[in-house]
Short mmCIF file of C-alpha atoms in Angstrom, two decimals:
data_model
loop_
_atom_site.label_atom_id
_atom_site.label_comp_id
_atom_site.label_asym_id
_atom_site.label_seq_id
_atom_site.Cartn_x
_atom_site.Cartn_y
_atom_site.Cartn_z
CA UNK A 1 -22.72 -51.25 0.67
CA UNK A 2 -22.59 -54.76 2.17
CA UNK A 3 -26.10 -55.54 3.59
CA UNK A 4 -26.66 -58.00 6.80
CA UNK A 5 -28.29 -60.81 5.42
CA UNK A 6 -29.58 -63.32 7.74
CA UNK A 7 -30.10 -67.24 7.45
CA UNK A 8 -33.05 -68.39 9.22
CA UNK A 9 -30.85 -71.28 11.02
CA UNK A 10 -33.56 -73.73 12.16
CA UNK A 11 -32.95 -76.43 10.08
CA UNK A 12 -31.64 -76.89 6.70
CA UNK A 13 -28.60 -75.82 4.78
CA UNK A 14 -27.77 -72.84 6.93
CA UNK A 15 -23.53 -73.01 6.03
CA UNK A 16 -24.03 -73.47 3.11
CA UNK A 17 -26.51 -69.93 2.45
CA UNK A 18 -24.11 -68.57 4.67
CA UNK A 19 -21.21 -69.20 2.15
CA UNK A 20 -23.07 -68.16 -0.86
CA UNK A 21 -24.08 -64.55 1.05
CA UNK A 22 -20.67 -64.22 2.26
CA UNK A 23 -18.82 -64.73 -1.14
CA UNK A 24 -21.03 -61.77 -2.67
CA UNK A 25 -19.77 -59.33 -0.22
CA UNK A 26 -23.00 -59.39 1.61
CA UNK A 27 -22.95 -60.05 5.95
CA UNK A 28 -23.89 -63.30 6.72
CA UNK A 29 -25.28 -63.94 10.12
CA UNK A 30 -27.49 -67.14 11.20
CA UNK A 31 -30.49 -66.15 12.68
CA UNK A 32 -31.98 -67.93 16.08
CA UNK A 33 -33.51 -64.96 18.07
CA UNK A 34 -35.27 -61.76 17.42
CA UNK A 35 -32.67 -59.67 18.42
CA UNK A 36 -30.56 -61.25 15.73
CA UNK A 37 -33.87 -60.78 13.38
CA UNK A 38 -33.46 -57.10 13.98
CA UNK A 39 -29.79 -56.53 13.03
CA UNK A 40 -30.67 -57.83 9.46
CA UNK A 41 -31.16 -56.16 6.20
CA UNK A 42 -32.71 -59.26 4.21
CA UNK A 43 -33.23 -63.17 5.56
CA UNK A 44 -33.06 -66.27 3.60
CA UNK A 45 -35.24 -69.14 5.01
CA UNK A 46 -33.87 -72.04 3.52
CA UNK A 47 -35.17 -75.72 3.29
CA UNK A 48 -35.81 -78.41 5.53
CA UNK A 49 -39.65 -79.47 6.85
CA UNK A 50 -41.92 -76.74 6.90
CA UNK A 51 -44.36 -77.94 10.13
CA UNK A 52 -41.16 -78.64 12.15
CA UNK A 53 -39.91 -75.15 11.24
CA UNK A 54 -42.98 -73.80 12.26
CA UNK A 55 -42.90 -75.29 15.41
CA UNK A 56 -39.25 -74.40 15.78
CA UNK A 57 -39.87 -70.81 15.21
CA UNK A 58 -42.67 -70.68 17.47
CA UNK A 59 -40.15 -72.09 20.48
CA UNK A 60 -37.70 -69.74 19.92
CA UNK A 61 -40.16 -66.77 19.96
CA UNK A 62 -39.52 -66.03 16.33
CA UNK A 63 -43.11 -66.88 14.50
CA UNK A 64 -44.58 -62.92 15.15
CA UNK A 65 -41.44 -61.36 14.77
CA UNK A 66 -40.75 -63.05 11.67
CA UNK A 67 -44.38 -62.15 10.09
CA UNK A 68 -43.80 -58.70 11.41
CA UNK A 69 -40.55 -58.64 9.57
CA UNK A 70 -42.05 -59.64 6.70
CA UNK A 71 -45.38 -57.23 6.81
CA UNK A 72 -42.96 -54.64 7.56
CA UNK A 73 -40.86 -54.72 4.19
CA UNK A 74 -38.25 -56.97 5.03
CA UNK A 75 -36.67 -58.52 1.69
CA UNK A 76 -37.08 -62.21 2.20
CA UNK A 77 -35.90 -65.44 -0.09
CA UNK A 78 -37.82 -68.68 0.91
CA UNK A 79 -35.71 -72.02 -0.43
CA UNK A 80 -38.37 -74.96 -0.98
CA UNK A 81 -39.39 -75.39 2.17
CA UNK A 82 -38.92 -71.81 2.90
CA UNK A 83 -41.04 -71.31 -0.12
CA UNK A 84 -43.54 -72.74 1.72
CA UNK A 85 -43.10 -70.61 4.85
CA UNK A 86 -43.25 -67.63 3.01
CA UNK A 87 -46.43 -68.44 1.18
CA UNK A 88 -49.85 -67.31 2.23
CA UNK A 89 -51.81 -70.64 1.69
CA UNK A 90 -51.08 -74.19 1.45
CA UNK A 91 -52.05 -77.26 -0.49
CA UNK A 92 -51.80 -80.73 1.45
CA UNK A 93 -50.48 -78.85 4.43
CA UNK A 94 -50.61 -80.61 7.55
CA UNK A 95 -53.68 -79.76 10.15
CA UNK A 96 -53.31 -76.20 10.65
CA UNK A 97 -50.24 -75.85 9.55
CA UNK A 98 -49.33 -71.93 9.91
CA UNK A 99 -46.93 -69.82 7.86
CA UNK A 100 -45.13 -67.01 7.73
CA UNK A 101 -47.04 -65.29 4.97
CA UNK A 102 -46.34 -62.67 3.27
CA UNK A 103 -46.19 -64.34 -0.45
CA UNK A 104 -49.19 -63.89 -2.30
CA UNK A 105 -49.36 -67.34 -3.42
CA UNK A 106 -50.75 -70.53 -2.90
CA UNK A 107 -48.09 -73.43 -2.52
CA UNK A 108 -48.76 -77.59 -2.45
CA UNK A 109 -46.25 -79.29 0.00
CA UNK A 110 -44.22 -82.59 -1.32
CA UNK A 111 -45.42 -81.36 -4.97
CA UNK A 112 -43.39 -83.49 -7.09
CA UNK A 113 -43.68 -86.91 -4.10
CA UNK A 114 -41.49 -87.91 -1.65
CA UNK A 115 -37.57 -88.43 -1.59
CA UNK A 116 -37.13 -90.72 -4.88
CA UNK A 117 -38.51 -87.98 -6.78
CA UNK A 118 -36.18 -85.72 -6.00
CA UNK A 119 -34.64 -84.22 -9.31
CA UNK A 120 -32.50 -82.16 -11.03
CA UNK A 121 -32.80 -80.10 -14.13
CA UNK A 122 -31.58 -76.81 -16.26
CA UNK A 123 -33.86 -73.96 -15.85
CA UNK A 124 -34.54 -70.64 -17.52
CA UNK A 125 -34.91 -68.25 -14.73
CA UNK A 126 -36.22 -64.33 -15.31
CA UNK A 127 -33.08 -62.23 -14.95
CA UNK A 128 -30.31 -64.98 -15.55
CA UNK A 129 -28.60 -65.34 -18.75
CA UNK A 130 -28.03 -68.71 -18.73
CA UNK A 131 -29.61 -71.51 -17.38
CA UNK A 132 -29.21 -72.56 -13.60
CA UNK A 133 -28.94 -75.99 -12.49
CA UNK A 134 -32.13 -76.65 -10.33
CA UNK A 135 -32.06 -79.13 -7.47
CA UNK A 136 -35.43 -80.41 -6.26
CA UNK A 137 -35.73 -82.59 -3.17
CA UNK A 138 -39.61 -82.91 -2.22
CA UNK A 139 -40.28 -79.73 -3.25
CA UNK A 140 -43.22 -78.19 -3.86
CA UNK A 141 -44.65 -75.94 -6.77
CA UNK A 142 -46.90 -72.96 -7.09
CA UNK A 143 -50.26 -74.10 -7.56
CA UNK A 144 -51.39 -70.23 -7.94
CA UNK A 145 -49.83 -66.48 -7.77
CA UNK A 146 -51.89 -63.21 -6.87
CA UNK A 147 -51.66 -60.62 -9.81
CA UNK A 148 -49.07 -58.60 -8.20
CA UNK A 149 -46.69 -61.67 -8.20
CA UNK A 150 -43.93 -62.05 -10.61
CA UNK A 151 -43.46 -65.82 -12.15
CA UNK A 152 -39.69 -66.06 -12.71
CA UNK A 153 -39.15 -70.01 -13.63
CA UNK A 154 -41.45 -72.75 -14.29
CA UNK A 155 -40.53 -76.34 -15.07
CA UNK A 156 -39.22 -77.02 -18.75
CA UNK A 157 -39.72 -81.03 -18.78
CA UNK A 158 -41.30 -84.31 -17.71
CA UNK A 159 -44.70 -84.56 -16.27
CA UNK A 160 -44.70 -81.39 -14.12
CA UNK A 161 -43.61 -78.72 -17.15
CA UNK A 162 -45.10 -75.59 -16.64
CA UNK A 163 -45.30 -75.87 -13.06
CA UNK A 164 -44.26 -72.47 -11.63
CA UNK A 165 -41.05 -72.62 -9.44
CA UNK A 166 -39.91 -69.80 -8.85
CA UNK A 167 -41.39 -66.15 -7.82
CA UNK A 168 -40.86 -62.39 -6.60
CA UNK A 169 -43.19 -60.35 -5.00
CA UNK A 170 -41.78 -56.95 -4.42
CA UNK A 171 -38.87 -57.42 -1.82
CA UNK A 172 -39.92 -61.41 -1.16
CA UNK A 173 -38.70 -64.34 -3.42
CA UNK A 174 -38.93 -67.91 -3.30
CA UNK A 175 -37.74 -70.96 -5.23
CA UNK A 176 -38.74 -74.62 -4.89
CA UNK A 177 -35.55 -75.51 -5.63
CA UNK A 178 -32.03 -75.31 -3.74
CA UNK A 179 -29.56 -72.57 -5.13
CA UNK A 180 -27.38 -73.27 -2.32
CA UNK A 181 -26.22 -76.90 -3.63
CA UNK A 182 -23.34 -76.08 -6.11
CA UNK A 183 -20.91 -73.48 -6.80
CA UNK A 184 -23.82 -71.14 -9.01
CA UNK A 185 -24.50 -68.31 -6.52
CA UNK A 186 -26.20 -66.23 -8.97
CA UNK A 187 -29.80 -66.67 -7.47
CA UNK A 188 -28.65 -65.66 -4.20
CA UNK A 189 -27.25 -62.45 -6.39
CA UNK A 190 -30.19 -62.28 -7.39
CA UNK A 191 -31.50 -61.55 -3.85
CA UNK A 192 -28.48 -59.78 -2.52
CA UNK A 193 -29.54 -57.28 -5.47
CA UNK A 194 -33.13 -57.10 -4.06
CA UNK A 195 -31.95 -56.31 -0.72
CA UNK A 196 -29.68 -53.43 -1.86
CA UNK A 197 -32.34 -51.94 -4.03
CA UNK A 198 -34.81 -51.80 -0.94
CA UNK A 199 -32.28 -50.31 1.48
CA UNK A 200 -30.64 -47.51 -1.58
CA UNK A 201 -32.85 -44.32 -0.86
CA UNK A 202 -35.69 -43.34 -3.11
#
């Protein structure tokens, strides 16, 4: 079974989610309009800046269908600042800045600062055997998860260890990091996986 999986192409590294999908046998399709919303099984909403996503969304008539999507039981994977789309509050957002939602956490924008502190680092992620290599440019962190949200990776070193990074909530995940730099497509697996156990029948 090869689920549709959509990239939320707005901004960000849309090719190169595409790739990753494609090369584990899912259907990769970017994602601009709600019709195109509608032919997928799963969406990935991948980095970029969160308010000018937002605002994005909202001009291509995609904001309600995408929270309908979403409220609806469509598997979703946020990428940092998809993470932050996905989440259902913000810390240092900008002025009303509105979400997605969905995620029953609470995220902080631009967690670790701005550009220079962009990072990379070896991570232990719930589900993986080995480590994957984590790339974080101004990304932000989980400053608090609901009880009915999963915490699969957290920072190992440096001044932010412990921070959580990385989450699943029923058919939505997110990471502050981007899985989509590299050849390691195994956190995208990780989704495709999620998508094909909420379309098998119960």
């Amino acid at each position: 079974m090869n689920p549709t999986i959509g990239v939320l192409a707005l901004q960000g590294d849309v090719r190169e989610h595409l790739a990753a999908l494609g090369s584990l046998g899912a259907t990769p399709i970017s994602v601009r309009r709600p019709a195109e919303l509608a032919a997928c099984d799963g969406l990935v909403i991948p980095g970029g800046e969160s308010t000018t996503m937002v605002k994005l969304a909202r001009i291509f008539d995609l904001l309600e269908p995408l929270r309908e999507a979403v409220r609806g039981g469509l598997p979703a994977f946020g990428t940092c600042a998809g993470m932050i789309m996905l989440a259902d509050g913000i810390e240092d957002g900008a002025a009303g800045q509105e979400t997605i939602g969905g995620l029953h956490i609470t995220v902080r924008r631009n967690a670790f600062g701005r550009q220079v502190d962009s990072f990379e680092e070896d991570l232990h992620l719930d589900g993986l055997a080995d480590p994957v290599r984590a790339v974080f440019i101004r990304a932000p962190w989980v400053e608090s998860v609901e009880a009915d949200v999963e915490v699969l990776a957290r920072v190992e070193d440096g001044p932010a260890a412990g921070r959580i990074v990385a989450v699943r909530q029923g058919p939505l995940m997110a990471t502050s990091f981007h899985p989509e730099v590299g050849s390691d497509d195994r956190v995208h697996g990780m989704f495709v996986d999620l998508v094909r156990s909420a379309r098998a029948p119960h």
